[in-house]
Amino acid sequence: MNASDNHNNETIISTKDLCVWYDDFQALIDVSMEIPEKSITALIGPSGCGKSTFLRTLNRMNDLIDCAKTTGNVYYRGQDIFQSSMEVSELRRHIGMVFQKPNPFPMSVYDNIAYGPRTHGIKSRAKLDDIVERSLRNAAIWEEVRDKLRQNALGLSGGQQQRLCIARALAVQPDVLLMDEPTSALDPISTTKIEELILQLKENYTIIIVTHNMQQALRISDGTAFFLLGDLIEYGSTDVIFSTPSDKRTEDYITGRFG
Amino acid sequence: MKTNQLPIRRRAYIATMKTIMWISALITCALIIGIIVYVFVKGIPFISWDLLSTSPTYIPHHIGILPDIMNTIYIVIASLVVMVPLGAGAAIYLEEYATNQKVVAVIEYAAETLSGIPSIIYGLVGMLFFCEFAGLRTSILAGALTLVIMNLPSIMRTTQESLKTVPQSYREGAFALGAGKWRVIRTVVLPGCVDGIITGCVLATGRILGESAALLFTAGFAHALNGFFQGLMSPGATLTVALYVYAKEQGEFGAAFAIAAILMVLTLGINSLAMWLENHFKKLREQGYPQEKSKE
């Protein structure tokens, strides 16, 4: 399936017959999907439908789960990410991730942002200073933390921590940002700030976001994919999915009849 | 009928049980305090600068325990130097790298079993393996290596437990930025559990100080004063072994009680140090990990 009716952007990530098992439980069933560049794609569906699994497969974070097994293909800019020639740390540099619960490291704000660049070999103080400032500005949190760069990041508020995590992900100059319910642990004001930020980031990044909040999907996304019990039920432009879904189950879900 | 009072039999039963528990607690406390007081009363009069700072001579009743103190220090250092990297490394492997949970369970079970074996058996094995087979003879080094094997399981287990306290979300965050396994461990996992490792070391030091059975076989009874490296290769008594020798073989009870008093103070000091370190690191962790170095 693809949602390219609405955009003319090129496909950046595509999956073909992607299946994921956790031991004997099949969490994803033959998911084929094409995601356009520089757009926001929302993944929706009830808990346990496989949307987070799908997201975590795209940068191979599921490799960390011992019992997970994957078949099918995922292509990032035409390259099969499961090929042995694919360096997983390079893949994750290009496809960054923001988690449900803000997870800054227990280090200073500066060190949090510099962690990624340092990992990829940048040691010069001047360059790091530059990256830290640019990333924090891009994540719309520079003004709030510019005087607190040496303080422990755990002292920031939840919403600030989440924007810090976004800045941390931006610091390695990714192409794609995967976001796993990034606002579900935050208050409404922080949520609004992060949504505004996501809309700005669309200019330069491809964003794939898992959300439980229908309104959020409707407010920010260009394309929406509806998952149910591991199946990709429907995928199309957000306007179409929310106004005239073609599948009865999609309609039931977005009108709040279940889930 | 009165409703607010229990029948007399039940009240008597409750009172009796309470008294029995109280007496048990009293006897336990009295025994512990009694031993401590007894050892200090018997030992302190014999502690003198002369005792602490000289070697024993053939002059009757002149005893100095400086060599025994030095041997104890050597054996603690040698054991820790070998034990910490091995134990922590094993723990990191089991917690962070090993994927086969069955193998991990078997190793953990073996470690639990090992830590329950009486130390004299380690002494016997240490004597046959390190002193005879490996050709180290009776020496501080053979003793230290025997203690390493004895204490490895506990260092490994404490390190494992502290690795478990580092939130999984830190690891995920670092992996998601493209960090490799070792970098994640070095920069995110280890700084979060260094307190557990250090506390484990301090407790191991306490056990080494108190060990005698395993050392009787492996480290010997000599009271010669040596430098560190020469000391490692020579036989030597630690404080606990010296205590045994003076009390059992030479009838020098004054010296034995003096050593006992010193050991008790040391144990107290080490336990306090372990507690202090734990609190200290807890505070440090709230402030965040130390900064990584960058080039100007």
XYZ file of N, CA and C in Angstrom, chain A residues 56 59 61 64 66 89 92-93 95-97 99 103-107 111 115-116 118-120 123-125 128 150 152 154 168-169 172, chain B residues 98-99 101 168-181 183-184 187-188 285-296:
198
model
N 9.895 -0.211 15.598
C 11.187 -0.670 16.114
C 11.944 -1.561 15.127
N 14.532 0.576 12.454
C 15.952 0.849 12.708
C 16.595 -0.314 13.458
N 15.859 -1.839 16.116
C 15.916 -1.863 17.576
C 15.383 -3.193 18.100
N 17.471 -6.059 19.685
C 17.830 -6.149 21.102
C 16.967 -7.146 21.852
N 15.764 -10.722 22.357
C 16.324 -12.020 21.963
C 15.331 -12.900 21.220
N 24.914 0.307 13.259
C 25.095 1.608 13.915
C 24.939 2.751 12.910
N 21.214 3.196 12.342
C 20.559 3.928 13.433
C 20.983 5.391 13.466
N 22.123 5.704 12.894
C 22.499 7.114 12.794
C 21.582 7.820 11.796
N 18.511 6.644 10.906
C 17.123 6.523 11.354
C 17.098 6.608 12.873
N 16.852 7.806 13.386
C 16.897 8.037 14.827
C 15.585 7.662 15.494
N 15.600 7.674 16.821
C 14.397 7.238 17.529
C 14.155 8.060 18.785
N 11.668 7.896 22.263
C 10.893 6.864 22.949
C 9.683 7.442 23.672
N 13.984 9.568 27.933
C 15.069 8.796 28.562
C 16.424 9.469 28.401
N 16.536 10.736 28.916
C 17.871 11.341 28.865
C 18.825 10.525 29.725
N 20.116 10.516 29.343
C 21.111 9.852 30.175
C 21.335 10.705 31.422
N 21.758 10.088 32.526
C 22.006 10.875 33.739
C 23.314 11.652 33.642
N 23.405 12.490 32.613
C 24.609 13.301 32.406
C 24.144 14.739 32.232
N 26.359 16.904 27.558
C 26.851 15.551 27.266
C 25.780 14.677 26.628
N 26.525 13.049 23.036
C 26.750 11.591 23.086
C 26.800 10.968 21.691
N 25.803 11.303 20.868
C 25.748 10.716 19.527
C 26.937 11.113 18.663
N 29.836 12.184 19.539
C 31.048 11.558 20.069
C 31.119 10.094 19.667
N 29.972 9.428 19.705
C 29.920 8.021 19.302
C 30.434 7.857 17.881
N 30.106 8.848 17.034
C 30.507 8.732 15.641
C 31.808 9.473 15.355
N 35.375 14.764 18.036
C 35.990 15.026 19.339
C 36.262 16.514 19.552
N 36.307 17.275 18.485
C 36.702 18.675 18.629
C 35.661 19.469 19.407
N 36.159 20.239 20.377
C 35.299 20.986 21.274
C 34.433 21.981 20.503
N 31.666 20.276 18.600
C 30.623 19.767 19.494
C 29.750 20.910 20.008
N 25.493 22.636 31.715
C 26.335 21.780 32.555
C 25.538 21.075 33.641
N 22.619 18.495 35.280
C 22.108 17.161 34.986
C 20.768 17.256 34.256
N 18.490 15.207 34.099
C 17.359 14.628 34.836
C 16.633 15.687 35.666
N 18.763 15.316 21.029
C 19.830 14.316 21.058
C 19.792 13.473 19.789
N 18.556 13.135 19.369
C 18.418 12.342 18.147
C 18.831 13.163 16.929
N 22.875 13.703 15.566
C 23.661 12.859 14.662
C 23.198 13.036 13.210
N 25.516 -12.338 26.958
C 25.011 -13.707 26.812
C 23.560 -13.710 26.351
N 23.260 -14.530 25.356
C 21.891 -14.584 24.849
C 21.200 -15.878 25.278
N 19.804 -18.006 27.772
C 19.424 -17.871 29.174
C 19.693 -19.144 29.979
N 16.848 -0.078 31.486
C 16.961 -0.524 30.107
C 16.830 0.660 29.136
N 16.074 1.685 29.556
C 15.833 2.818 28.650
C 17.138 3.559 28.343
N 18.117 3.556 29.267
C 19.410 4.186 28.975
C 20.099 3.440 27.843
N 20.064 2.103 27.951
C 20.722 1.308 26.909
C 20.051 1.555 25.569
N 18.709 1.526 25.559
C 17.977 1.729 24.299
C 18.316 3.080 23.693
N 18.339 4.120 24.556
C 18.635 5.454 24.064
C 19.994 5.508 23.381
N 20.978 4.836 23.986
C 22.328 4.856 23.415
C 22.401 4.024 22.136
N 21.767 2.866 22.143
C 21.761 2.049 20.923
C 21.088 2.795 19.777
N 20.012 3.512 20.094
C 19.255 4.204 19.047
C 20.083 5.316 18.415
N 21.151 5.767 19.098
C 22.013 6.795 18.506
C 23.133 6.165 17.693
N 23.116 4.840 17.603
C 24.122 4.156 16.791
C 25.344 3.730 17.572
N 25.267 3.762 18.913
C 26.420 3.342 19.706
C 26.562 1.827 19.650
N 27.819 1.352 19.653
C 28.067 -0.085 19.682
C 27.932 -0.609 21.094
N 27.927 -1.928 21.203
C 27.694 -2.567 22.499
C 28.677 -2.096 23.584
N 30.580 0.543 23.706
C 30.446 1.950 24.056
C 29.256 2.163 24.992
N 28.165 1.465 24.717
C 26.996 1.578 25.592
C 27.357 1.134 27.006
N 29.983 3.765 28.642
C 29.576 5.136 28.930
C 28.249 5.237 29.660
N 27.380 4.264 29.501
C 26.050 4.397 30.096
C 25.801 3.370 31.200
N 25.301 9.865 41.793
C 24.460 9.480 40.662
C 23.336 10.490 40.448
N 22.837 11.042 41.567
C 21.787 12.050 41.413
C 22.325 13.280 40.689
N 23.639 13.519 40.831
C 24.228 14.679 40.144
C 24.556 14.391 38.689
N 24.541 13.122 38.282
C 24.847 12.779 36.904
C 26.231 12.192 36.751
N 26.446 11.490 35.642
C 27.733 10.879 35.379
C 28.756 11.948 35.061
N 30.031 11.647 35.298
C 31.064 12.618 34.934
C 31.112 12.843 33.428
N 31.624 13.992 33.071
C 31.624 14.393 31.672
C 32.680 13.643 30.886
N 32.378 13.378 29.623
C 33.389 12.785 28.749
C 34.380 13.866 28.336
N 35.581 13.422 28.006
C 36.610 14.403 27.633
C 36.477 14.796 26.166
N 36.667 16.071 25.894
C 36.744 16.478 24.490
C 38.030 17.260 24.291
N 38.474 17.304 23.059
C 39.692 18.065 22.750
C 39.327 19.516 22.524
N 40.194 20.374 22.974
C 39.931 21.801 22.743
C 40.097 22.145 21.279
